[in-house]
Amino acid sequence: ERFNNFNKELVTGGRIGNPDLLAERSISYEAGADYYLGRRFKVSATWFQRNQKRLIDWADTEYADMPRKENLSPSGSYALAKNIASVNVRGMEGDLQYQYRFGEKQELLANAGITWIESKGSESKPSLYLSSHARLFTNLNLQYTYGRWSLSLAALYKSRNAQSAPAIGAELDPSYFLLNTKLQAAVWKNRVHLFLQVDNLFDTQYQDLLGSVMPGRWLMSGISFRR
Protein backbone atom coordinates (compact mmCIF):
# COMPACT_ATOMS: atom_id res chain seq x y z
CA GLU A 1 0.00 0.00 0.00
CA ARG A 2 2.83 2.41 0.71
CA PHE A 3 4.45 2.10 -2.72
CA ASN A 4 1.12 1.96 -4.55
CA ASN A 5 -0.39 5.06 -2.94
CA PHE A 6 2.77 7.15 -2.67
CA ASN A 7 3.24 6.99 -6.47
CA LYS A 8 -0.31 7.98 -7.43
CA GLU A 9 -1.13 11.49 -8.49
CA LEU A 10 -4.24 11.63 -6.29
CA VAL A 11 -5.45 9.24 -3.58
CA THR A 12 -9.05 9.67 -2.44
CA GLY A 13 -9.22 6.88 0.14
CA GLY A 14 -8.12 3.40 1.20
CA ARG A 15 -5.18 1.97 3.10
CA ILE A 16 -2.02 4.04 3.34
CA GLY A 17 1.35 2.53 4.17
CA ASN A 18 3.74 4.03 6.71
CA PRO A 19 7.56 3.87 6.35
CA ASP A 20 8.10 4.99 9.95
CA LEU A 21 6.64 1.97 11.73
CA LEU A 22 8.54 0.54 14.70
CA ALA A 23 8.93 -3.14 15.51
CA GLU A 24 6.24 -4.72 17.66
CA ARG A 25 7.00 -6.01 21.14
CA SER A 26 4.95 -8.48 23.16
CA ILE A 27 5.07 -10.80 26.14
CA SER A 28 2.77 -13.79 26.43
CA TYR A 29 1.59 -15.99 29.29
CA GLU A 30 -0.13 -19.33 29.05
CA ALA A 31 -1.24 -21.99 31.53
CA GLY A 32 -3.12 -25.17 30.82
CA ALA A 33 -3.96 -28.64 32.01
CA ASP A 34 -5.00 -31.98 30.50
CA TYR A 35 -7.22 -34.51 32.24
CA TYR A 36 -7.71 -38.07 31.01
CA LEU A 37 -11.00 -39.87 31.63
CA GLY A 38 -9.99 -43.46 31.04
CA ARG A 39 -8.39 -44.35 27.71
CA ARG A 40 -10.95 -42.69 25.43
CA PHE A 41 -11.56 -39.17 26.73
CA LYS A 42 -9.15 -36.27 27.13
CA VAL A 43 -10.23 -32.85 28.44
CA SER A 44 -7.96 -29.81 28.04
CA ALA A 45 -8.25 -26.23 29.29
CA THR A 46 -5.91 -23.30 28.68
CA TRP A 47 -5.80 -19.67 29.81
CA PHE A 48 -3.63 -17.19 27.87
CA GLN A 49 -2.74 -13.51 27.83
CA ARG A 50 -0.63 -11.38 25.49
CA ASN A 51 0.48 -7.82 26.24
CA GLN A 52 1.67 -5.97 23.14
CA LYS A 53 3.34 -2.65 22.54
CA ARG A 54 3.44 -0.87 19.17
CA LEU A 55 1.13 -3.39 17.50
CA ILE A 56 1.06 -2.71 13.73
CA ASP A 57 -2.51 -2.43 12.48
CA TRP A 58 -4.75 -0.36 10.22
CA ALA A 59 -6.51 2.52 11.98
CA ASP A 60 -9.06 4.96 10.53
CA THR A 61 -7.31 8.33 10.38
CA GLU A 62 -8.62 11.77 9.48
CA TYR A 63 -6.91 13.70 6.68
CA ALA A 64 -5.68 16.31 9.19
CA ASP A 65 -3.84 13.59 11.15
CA MET A 66 -2.16 11.90 8.18
CA PRO A 67 1.65 12.19 8.39
CA ARG A 68 1.97 12.74 4.62
CA LYS A 69 -0.66 14.72 2.68
CA GLU A 70 1.08 15.51 -0.63
CA ASN A 71 -1.24 13.47 -2.87
CA LEU A 72 -4.22 12.91 -0.54
CA SER A 73 -7.67 14.36 -1.01
CA PRO A 74 -8.87 16.40 2.01
CA SER A 75 -12.29 14.78 1.71
CA GLY A 76 -10.94 11.22 1.57
CA SER A 77 -11.39 8.41 4.10
CA TYR A 78 -8.12 6.68 5.07
CA ALA A 79 -6.83 3.71 7.04
CA LEU A 80 -3.25 4.34 8.10
CA ALA A 81 -0.78 1.63 9.12
CA LYS A 82 0.08 2.65 12.68
CA ASN A 83 1.79 1.47 15.82
CA ILE A 84 -0.95 1.00 18.40
CA ALA A 85 0.51 2.08 21.75
CA SER A 86 -0.72 -0.95 23.68
CA VAL A 87 -3.02 -3.93 23.12
CA ASN A 88 -3.94 -6.53 25.71
CA VAL A 89 -5.40 -9.86 24.60
CA ARG A 90 -6.68 -12.53 26.95
CA GLY A 91 -8.75 -15.62 26.51
CA MET A 92 -9.54 -19.23 27.33
CA GLU A 93 -9.62 -22.44 25.32
CA GLY A 94 -11.40 -25.69 26.04
CA ASP A 95 -10.96 -28.95 24.16
CA LEU A 96 -12.49 -32.42 24.33
CA GLN A 97 -11.05 -35.45 22.51
CA TYR A 98 -12.59 -38.90 22.11
CA GLN A 99 -11.26 -42.06 20.46
CA TYR A 100 -12.98 -45.41 20.13
CA ARG A 101 -12.12 -48.54 18.16
CA PHE A 102 -14.81 -50.97 16.93
CA GLY A 103 -12.85 -54.18 16.59
CA GLU A 104 -9.96 -54.21 14.13
CA LYS A 105 -11.45 -52.31 11.18
CA GLN A 106 -13.47 -49.43 12.61
CA GLU A 107 -12.41 -46.34 14.52
CA LEU A 108 -14.09 -43.10 15.56
CA LEU A 109 -12.14 -39.94 16.38
CA ALA A 110 -13.88 -36.81 17.67
CA ASN A 111 -12.60 -33.44 18.79
CA ALA A 112 -14.59 -30.41 19.99
CA GLY A 113 -13.19 -27.06 21.05
CA ILE A 114 -14.27 -23.59 22.13
CA THR A 115 -12.22 -20.38 22.36
CA TRP A 116 -13.12 -17.04 23.90
CA ILE A 117 -10.95 -13.94 23.27
CA GLU A 118 -11.13 -10.40 24.63
CA SER A 119 -8.95 -7.59 23.23
CA LYS A 120 -8.47 -4.05 24.49
CA GLY A 121 -6.40 -1.35 22.83
CA SER A 122 -5.28 2.17 23.73
CA GLU A 123 -6.91 3.75 20.65
CA SER A 124 -10.29 5.46 21.15
CA LYS A 125 -11.53 3.76 17.97
CA PRO A 126 -10.62 0.06 17.57
CA SER A 127 -8.14 -0.76 14.79
CA LEU A 128 -8.83 -3.33 12.06
CA TYR A 129 -7.58 -6.38 13.96
CA LEU A 130 -9.33 -5.53 17.21
CA SER A 131 -12.64 -4.84 15.48
CA SER A 132 -12.55 -7.89 13.17
CA HIS A 133 -11.28 -10.92 15.07
CA ALA A 134 -13.77 -13.43 16.47
CA ARG A 135 -14.70 -13.06 20.13
CA LEU A 136 -15.98 -16.63 20.29
CA PHE A 137 -15.44 -19.57 18.01
CA THR A 138 -16.09 -23.27 18.26
CA ASN A 139 -14.94 -26.20 16.17
CA LEU A 140 -15.89 -29.83 15.79
CA ASN A 141 -14.00 -32.57 13.96
CA LEU A 142 -15.26 -36.11 13.37
CA GLN A 143 -13.51 -38.93 11.54
CA TYR A 144 -14.91 -42.40 10.99
CA THR A 145 -12.65 -45.11 9.54
CA TYR A 146 -13.76 -48.47 8.20
CA GLY A 147 -10.98 -50.57 6.74
CA ARG A 148 -9.32 -48.54 4.00
CA TRP A 149 -12.13 -45.95 3.89
CA SER A 150 -12.45 -42.84 6.04
CA LEU A 151 -15.01 -40.04 6.19
CA SER A 152 -14.34 -36.82 8.07
CA LEU A 153 -16.37 -33.72 8.93
CA ALA A 154 -15.01 -30.39 10.17
CA ALA A 155 -17.37 -27.69 11.46
CA LEU A 156 -16.54 -24.13 12.51
CA TYR A 157 -18.67 -21.40 14.09
CA LYS A 158 -17.48 -17.81 14.69
CA SER A 159 -19.11 -14.92 16.50
CA ARG A 160 -17.78 -11.34 16.24
CA ASN A 161 -18.86 -7.72 15.90
CA ALA A 162 -20.92 -6.90 12.80
CA GLN A 163 -19.52 -4.29 10.38
CA SER A 164 -20.58 -2.72 7.10
CA ALA A 165 -19.10 -0.53 4.38
CA PRO A 166 -21.93 0.63 2.08
CA ALA A 167 -19.49 2.41 -0.25
CA ILE A 168 -18.07 -0.92 -1.41
CA GLY A 169 -21.15 -3.06 -0.70
CA ALA A 170 -19.35 -5.04 2.00
CA GLU A 171 -20.91 -6.47 5.14
CA LEU A 172 -19.43 -8.47 8.01
CA ASP A 173 -22.10 -10.71 9.54
CA PRO A 174 -22.07 -11.11 13.34
CA SER A 175 -21.57 -14.87 12.96
CA TYR A 176 -21.13 -17.65 10.41
CA PHE A 177 -20.99 -21.46 10.25
CA LEU A 178 -18.86 -23.61 7.93
CA LEU A 179 -18.86 -27.35 7.28
CA ASN A 180 -16.11 -29.19 5.37
CA THR A 181 -16.16 -32.88 4.38
CA LYS A 182 -13.58 -35.34 3.09
CA LEU A 183 -13.88 -38.92 1.82
CA GLN A 184 -10.63 -40.85 1.52
CA ALA A 185 -9.59 -44.36 0.45
CA ALA A 186 -6.23 -46.09 0.91
CA VAL A 187 -5.13 -47.73 -2.32
CA TRP A 188 -1.63 -48.93 -1.47
CA LYS A 189 -0.27 -50.04 1.94
CA ASN A 190 -2.00 -47.17 3.73
CA ARG A 191 0.53 -44.82 2.13
CA VAL A 192 -1.22 -43.74 -1.05
CA HIS A 193 -4.73 -42.34 -0.72
CA LEU A 194 -7.35 -41.04 -3.12
CA PHE A 195 -9.57 -38.32 -1.69
CA LEU A 196 -12.59 -36.19 -2.51
CA GLN A 197 -13.04 -33.04 -0.43
CA VAL A 198 -15.77 -30.40 -0.28
CA ASP A 199 -15.03 -27.21 1.66
CA ASN A 200 -17.83 -24.85 2.70
CA LEU A 201 -20.43 -27.52 1.95
CA PHE A 202 -23.42 -25.20 2.49
CA ASP A 203 -21.93 -22.48 0.25
CA THR A 204 -21.92 -19.92 3.09
CA GLN A 205 -21.25 -16.34 1.99
CA TYR A 206 -18.91 -14.78 4.54
CA GLN A 207 -15.95 -12.46 5.13
CA ASP A 208 -13.23 -12.67 7.79
CA LEU A 209 -12.17 -9.08 7.10
CA LEU A 210 -14.54 -6.40 5.84
CA GLY A 211 -14.34 -6.25 2.04
CA SER A 212 -12.42 -9.54 1.63
CA VAL A 213 -14.93 -12.11 0.38
CA MET A 214 -14.02 -15.72 1.19
CA PRO A 215 -14.61 -18.63 -1.23
CA GLY A 216 -17.97 -20.35 -1.50
CA ARG A 217 -18.39 -24.11 -1.98
CA TRP A 218 -15.08 -25.60 -3.12
CA LEU A 219 -14.64 -29.10 -4.56
CA MET A 220 -11.23 -30.82 -4.63
CA SER A 221 -9.91 -34.28 -5.41
CA GLY A 222 -6.44 -35.75 -5.60
CA ILE A 223 -3.86 -38.25 -4.45
CA SER A 224 -1.86 -38.06 -1.23
CA PHE A 225 1.27 -39.97 -0.33
CA ARG A 226 3.13 -40.42 2.94
CA ARG A 227 6.30 -42.33 3.65
mmCIF file of C-alpha atoms in Angstrom:
data_model
loop_
_atom_site.group_PDB
_atom_site.id
_atom_site.type_symbol
_atom_site.label_atom_id
_atom_site.label_comp_id
_atom_site.label_asym_id
_atom_site.label_seq_id
_atom_site.Cartn_x
_atom_site.Cartn_y
_atom_site.Cartn_z
ATOM 1 C CA GLU A 1 0.000 0.000 0.000
ATOM 2 C CA ARG A 2 2.831 2.412 0.710
ATOM 3 C CA PHE A 3 4.451 2.105 -2.723
ATOM 4 C CA ASN A 4 1.121 1.963 -4.547
ATOM 5 C CA ASN A 5 -0.389 5.056 -2.939
ATOM 6 C CA PHE A 6 2.775 7.150 -2.668
ATOM 7 C CA ASN A 7 3.236 6.992 -6.467
ATOM 8 C CA LYS A 8 -0.314 7.981 -7.425
ATOM 9 C CA GLU A 9 -1.126 11.494 -8.488
ATOM 10 C CA LEU A 10 -4.237 11.633 -6.287
ATOM 11 C CA VAL A 11 -5.449 9.244 -3.581
ATOM 12 C CA THR A 12 -9.052 9.672 -2.443
ATOM 13 C CA GLY A 13 -9.217 6.879 0.143
ATOM 14 C CA GLY A 14 -8.121 3.403 1.196
ATOM 15 C CA ARG A 15 -5.182 1.966 3.098
ATOM 16 C CA ILE A 16 -2.023 4.038 3.335
ATOM 17 C CA GLY A 17 1.351 2.534 4.169
ATOM 18 C CA ASN A 18 3.741 4.029 6.707
ATOM 19 C CA PRO A 19 7.556 3.867 6.350
ATOM 20 C CA ASP A 20 8.103 4.994 9.953
ATOM 21 C CA LEU A 21 6.641 1.970 11.735
ATOM 22 C CA LEU A 22 8.535 0.541 14.704
ATOM 23 C CA ALA A 23 8.928 -3.142 15.510
ATOM 24 C CA GLU A 24 6.241 -4.725 17.657
ATOM 25 C CA ARG A 25 6.996 -6.015 21.139
ATOM 26 C CA SER A 26 4.955 -8.482 23.161
ATOM 27 C CA ILE A 27 5.074 -10.796 26.138
ATOM 28 C CA SER A 28 2.773 -13.790 26.428
ATOM 29 C CA TYR A 29 1.593 -15.990 29.295
ATOM 30 C CA GLU A 30 -0.130 -19.334 29.049
ATOM 31 C CA ALA A 31 -1.235 -21.988 31.530
ATOM 32 C CA GLY A 32 -3.125 -25.165 30.824
ATOM 33 C CA ALA A 33 -3.965 -28.640 32.010
ATOM 34 C CA ASP A 34 -4.998 -31.978 30.503
ATOM 35 C CA TYR A 35 -7.221 -34.514 32.235
ATOM 36 C CA TYR A 36 -7.711 -38.070 31.008
ATOM 37 C CA LEU A 37 -10.996 -39.871 31.627
ATOM 38 C CA GLY A 38 -9.992 -43.460 31.040
ATOM 39 C CA ARG A 39 -8.389 -44.346 27.712
ATOM 40 C CA ARG A 40 -10.951 -42.691 25.431
ATOM 41 C CA PHE A 41 -11.565 -39.173 26.732
ATOM 42 C CA LYS A 42 -9.154 -36.270 27.126
ATOM 43 C CA VAL A 43 -10.227 -32.850 28.439
ATOM 44 C CA SER A 44 -7.958 -29.810 28.044
ATOM 45 C CA ALA A 45 -8.251 -26.234 29.293
ATOM 46 C CA THR A 46 -5.906 -23.301 28.679
ATOM 47 C CA TRP A 47 -5.803 -19.666 29.808
ATOM 48 C CA PHE A 48 -3.628 -17.195 27.867
ATOM 49 C CA GLN A 49 -2.742 -13.505 27.832
ATOM 50 C CA ARG A 50 -0.625 -11.381 25.486
ATOM 51 C CA ASN A 51 0.477 -7.821 26.241
ATOM 52 C CA GLN A 52 1.670 -5.969 23.138
ATOM 53 C CA LYS A 53 3.344 -2.654 22.536
ATOM 54 C CA ARG A 54 3.441 -0.874 19.172
ATOM 55 C CA LEU A 55 1.129 -3.385 17.497
ATOM 56 C CA ILE A 56 1.060 -2.709 13.732
ATOM 57 C CA ASP A 57 -2.507 -2.427 12.479
ATOM 58 C CA TRP A 58 -4.747 -0.360 10.220
ATOM 59 C CA ALA A 59 -6.513 2.516 11.978
ATOM 60 C CA ASP A 60 -9.062 4.956 10.529
ATOM 61 C CA THR A 61 -7.309 8.328 10.382
ATOM 62 C CA GLU A 62 -8.621 11.775 9.478
ATOM 63 C CA TYR A 63 -6.911 13.698 6.676
ATOM 64 C CA ALA A 64 -5.684 16.310 9.190
ATOM 65 C CA ASP A 65 -3.835 13.589 11.151
ATOM 66 C CA MET A 66 -2.157 11.902 8.176
ATOM 67 C CA PRO A 67 1.648 12.194 8.391
ATOM 68 C CA ARG A 68 1.975 12.736 4.616
ATOM 69 C CA LYS A 69 -0.659 14.716 2.675
ATOM 70 C CA GLU A 70 1.080 15.509 -0.633
ATOM 71 C CA ASN A 71 -1.244 13.469 -2.871
ATOM 72 C CA LEU A 72 -4.218 12.907 -0.540
ATOM 73 C CA SER A 73 -7.672 14.363 -1.014
ATOM 74 C CA PRO A 74 -8.867 16.397 2.013
ATOM 75 C CA SER A 75 -12.294 14.779 1.706
ATOM 76 C CA GLY A 76 -10.939 11.224 1.565
ATOM 77 C CA SER A 77 -11.387 8.410 4.099
ATOM 78 C CA TYR A 78 -8.125 6.683 5.070
ATOM 79 C CA ALA A 79 -6.833 3.710 7.039
ATOM 80 C CA LEU A 80 -3.246 4.343 8.100
ATOM 81 C CA ALA A 81 -0.778 1.634 9.120
ATOM 82 C CA LYS A 82 0.076 2.654 12.682
ATOM 83 C CA ASN A 83 1.794 1.467 15.823
ATOM 84 C CA ILE A 84 -0.951 1.003 18.401
ATOM 85 C CA ALA A 85 0.514 2.076 21.747
ATOM 86 C CA SER A 86 -0.725 -0.948 23.679
ATOM 87 C CA VAL A 87 -3.016 -3.926 23.118
ATOM 88 C CA ASN A 88 -3.942 -6.532 25.710
ATOM 89 C CA VAL A 89 -5.400 -9.856 24.602
ATOM 90 C CA ARG A 90 -6.677 -12.529 26.951
ATOM 91 C CA GLY A 91 -8.754 -15.622 26.508
ATOM 92 C CA MET A 92 -9.538 -19.230 27.330
ATOM 93 C CA GLU A 93 -9.618 -22.444 25.323
ATOM 94 C CA GLY A 94 -11.404 -25.695 26.040
ATOM 95 C CA ASP A 95 -10.957 -28.950 24.159
ATOM 96 C CA LEU A 96 -12.492 -32.422 24.333
ATOM 97 C CA GLN A 97 -11.055 -35.445 22.507
ATOM 98 C CA TYR A 98 -12.594 -38.896 22.114
ATOM 99 C CA GLN A 99 -11.264 -42.056 20.461
ATOM 100 C CA TYR A 100 -12.985 -45.414 20.134
ATOM 101 C CA ARG A 101 -12.125 -48.537 18.155
ATOM 102 C CA PHE A 102 -14.806 -50.968 16.931
ATOM 103 C CA GLY A 103 -12.852 -54.176 16.590
ATOM 104 C CA GLU A 104 -9.956 -54.208 14.131
ATOM 105 C CA LYS A 105 -11.453 -52.314 11.181
ATOM 106 C CA GLN A 106 -13.470 -49.431 12.608
ATOM 107 C CA GLU A 107 -12.407 -46.344 14.524
ATOM 108 C CA LEU A 108 -14.087 -43.102 15.564
ATOM 109 C CA LEU A 109 -12.141 -39.937 16.377
ATOM 110 C CA ALA A 110 -13.878 -36.814 17.675
ATOM 111 C CA ASN A 111 -12.601 -33.438 18.791
ATOM 112 C CA ALA A 112 -14.591 -30.410 19.989
ATOM 113 C CA GLY A 113 -13.186 -27.059 21.047
ATOM 114 C CA ILE A 114 -14.266 -23.593 22.126
ATOM 115 C CA THR A 115 -12.218 -20.382 22.356
ATOM 116 C CA TRP A 116 -13.119 -17.036 23.903
ATOM 117 C CA ILE A 117 -10.950 -13.941 23.266
ATOM 118 C CA GLU A 118 -11.127 -10.403 24.629
ATOM 119 C CA SER A 119 -8.947 -7.594 23.230
ATOM 120 C CA LYS A 120 -8.471 -4.054 24.493
ATOM 121 C CA GLY A 121 -6.396 -1.346 22.828
ATOM 122 C CA SER A 122 -5.282 2.169 23.726
ATOM 123 C CA GLU A 123 -6.911 3.753 20.647
ATOM 124 C CA SER A 124 -10.285 5.465 21.151
ATOM 125 C CA LYS A 125 -11.532 3.761 17.970
ATOM 126 C CA PRO A 126 -10.619 0.061 17.565
ATOM 127 C CA SER A 127 -8.138 -0.759 14.788
ATOM 128 C CA LEU A 128 -8.833 -3.325 12.060
ATOM 129 C CA TYR A 129 -7.577 -6.380 13.961
ATOM 130 C CA LEU A 130 -9.331 -5.525 17.213
ATOM 131 C CA SER A 131 -12.642 -4.844 15.478
ATOM 132 C CA SER A 132 -12.549 -7.887 13.171
ATOM 133 C CA HIS A 133 -11.275 -10.919 15.066
ATOM 134 C CA ALA A 134 -13.768 -13.427 16.470
ATOM 135 C CA ARG A 135 -14.697 -13.064 20.132
ATOM 136 C CA LEU A 136 -15.983 -16.634 20.290
ATOM 137 C CA PHE A 137 -15.442 -19.568 18.007
ATOM 138 C CA THR A 138 -16.093 -23.274 18.260
ATOM 139 C CA ASN A 139 -14.943 -26.196 16.170
ATOM 140 C CA LEU A 140 -15.893 -29.830 15.795
ATOM 141 C CA ASN A 141 -13.998 -32.568 13.963
ATOM 142 C CA LEU A 142 -15.262 -36.108 13.373
ATOM 143 C CA GLN A 143 -13.510 -38.931 11.541
ATOM 144 C CA TYR A 144 -14.915 -42.401 10.989
ATOM 145 C CA THR A 145 -12.653 -45.107 9.544
ATOM 146 C CA TYR A 146 -13.757 -48.467 8.203
ATOM 147 C CA GLY A 147 -10.978 -50.565 6.743
ATOM 148 C CA ARG A 148 -9.321 -48.544 4.000
ATOM 149 C CA TRP A 149 -12.126 -45.945 3.886
ATOM 150 C CA SER A 150 -12.447 -42.843 6.040
ATOM 151 C CA LEU A 151 -15.009 -40.037 6.193
ATOM 152 C CA SER A 152 -14.338 -36.816 8.074
ATOM 153 C CA LEU A 153 -16.372 -33.721 8.935
ATOM 154 C CA ALA A 154 -15.005 -30.390 10.165
ATOM 155 C CA ALA A 155 -17.365 -27.695 11.457
ATOM 156 C CA LEU A 156 -16.540 -24.130 12.509
ATOM 157 C CA TYR A 157 -18.671 -21.399 14.086
ATOM 158 C CA LYS A 158 -17.477 -17.810 14.688
ATOM 159 C CA SER A 159 -19.109 -14.924 16.504
ATOM 160 C CA ARG A 160 -17.781 -11.340 16.245
ATOM 161 C CA ASN A 161 -18.857 -7.720 15.899
ATOM 162 C CA ALA A 162 -20.916 -6.904 12.803
ATOM 163 C CA GLN A 163 -19.517 -4.285 10.385
ATOM 164 C CA SER A 164 -20.576 -2.717 7.101
ATOM 165 C CA ALA A 165 -19.097 -0.533 4.375
ATOM 166 C CA PRO A 166 -21.930 0.634 2.079
ATOM 167 C CA ALA A 167 -19.494 2.413 -0.246
ATOM 168 C CA ILE A 168 -18.071 -0.919 -1.412
ATOM 169 C CA GLY A 169 -21.145 -3.055 -0.700
ATOM 170 C CA ALA A 170 -19.349 -5.045 2.005
ATOM 171 C CA GLU A 171 -20.912 -6.472 5.141
ATOM 172 C CA LEU A 172 -19.428 -8.469 8.008
ATOM 173 C CA ASP A 173 -22.104 -10.706 9.543
ATOM 174 C CA PRO A 174 -22.067 -11.108 13.342
ATOM 175 C CA SER A 175 -21.565 -14.874 12.955
ATOM 176 C CA TYR A 176 -21.132 -17.648 10.414
ATOM 177 C CA PHE A 177 -20.986 -21.459 10.248
ATOM 178 C CA LEU A 178 -18.862 -23.615 7.928
ATOM 179 C CA LEU A 179 -18.857 -27.351 7.275
ATOM 180 C CA ASN A 180 -16.110 -29.186 5.370
ATOM 181 C CA THR A 181 -16.165 -32.877 4.381
ATOM 182 C CA LYS A 182 -13.583 -35.337 3.094
ATOM 183 C CA LEU A 183 -13.880 -38.921 1.815
ATOM 184 C CA GLN A 184 -10.628 -40.852 1.523
ATOM 185 C CA ALA A 185 -9.586 -44.362 0.449
ATOM 186 C CA ALA A 186 -6.225 -46.090 0.910
ATOM 187 C CA VAL A 187 -5.132 -47.730 -2.320
ATOM 188 C CA TRP A 188 -1.629 -48.934 -1.474
ATOM 189 C CA LYS A 189 -0.267 -50.036 1.938
ATOM 190 C CA ASN A 190 -2.001 -47.169 3.733
ATOM 191 C CA ARG A 191 0.529 -44.821 2.130
ATOM 192 C CA VAL A 192 -1.222 -43.743 -1.052
ATOM 193 C CA HIS A 193 -4.729 -42.340 -0.724
ATOM 194 C CA LEU A 194 -7.354 -41.037 -3.124
ATOM 195 C CA PHE A 195 -9.566 -38.319 -1.692
ATOM 196 C CA LEU A 196 -12.594 -36.194 -2.511
ATOM 197 C CA GLN A 197 -13.037 -33.037 -0.434
ATOM 198 C CA VAL A 198 -15.772 -30.400 -0.280
ATOM 199 C CA ASP A 199 -15.031 -27.215 1.664
ATOM 200 C CA ASN A 200 -17.834 -24.848 2.695
ATOM 201 C CA LEU A 201 -20.432 -27.522 1.951
ATOM 202 C CA PHE A 202 -23.419 -25.202 2.488
ATOM 203 C CA ASP A 203 -21.925 -22.479 0.254
ATOM 204 C CA THR A 204 -21.924 -19.920 3.094
ATOM 205 C CA GLN A 205 -21.251 -16.343 1.992
ATOM 206 C CA TYR A 206 -18.906 -14.777 4.539
ATOM 207 C CA GLN A 207 -15.948 -12.458 5.126
ATOM 208 C CA ASP A 208 -13.235 -12.670 7.790
ATOM 209 C CA LEU A 209 -12.172 -9.077 7.100
ATOM 210 C CA LEU A 210 -14.537 -6.399 5.839
ATOM 211 C CA GLY A 211 -14.345 -6.254 2.043
ATOM 212 C CA SER A 212 -12.421 -9.535 1.628
ATOM 213 C CA VAL A 213 -14.934 -12.114 0.376
ATOM 214 C CA MET A 214 -14.021 -15.717 1.190
ATOM 215 C CA PRO A 215 -14.607 -18.630 -1.235
ATOM 216 C CA GLY A 216 -17.971 -20.349 -1.501
ATOM 217 C CA ARG A 217 -18.389 -24.109 -1.980
ATOM 218 C CA TRP A 218 -15.083 -25.597 -3.125
ATOM 219 C CA LEU A 219 -14.641 -29.101 -4.557
ATOM 220 C CA MET A 220 -11.233 -30.817 -4.626
ATOM 221 C CA SER A 221 -9.915 -34.281 -5.412
ATOM 222 C CA GLY A 222 -6.442 -35.750 -5.597
ATOM 223 C CA ILE A 223 -3.858 -38.247 -4.450
ATOM 224 C CA SER A 224 -1.860 -38.055 -1.228
ATOM 225 C CA PHE A 225 1.272 -39.971 -0.326
ATOM 226 C CA ARG A 226 3.128 -40.420 2.940
ATOM 227 C CA ARG A 227 6.298 -42.334 3.647
#
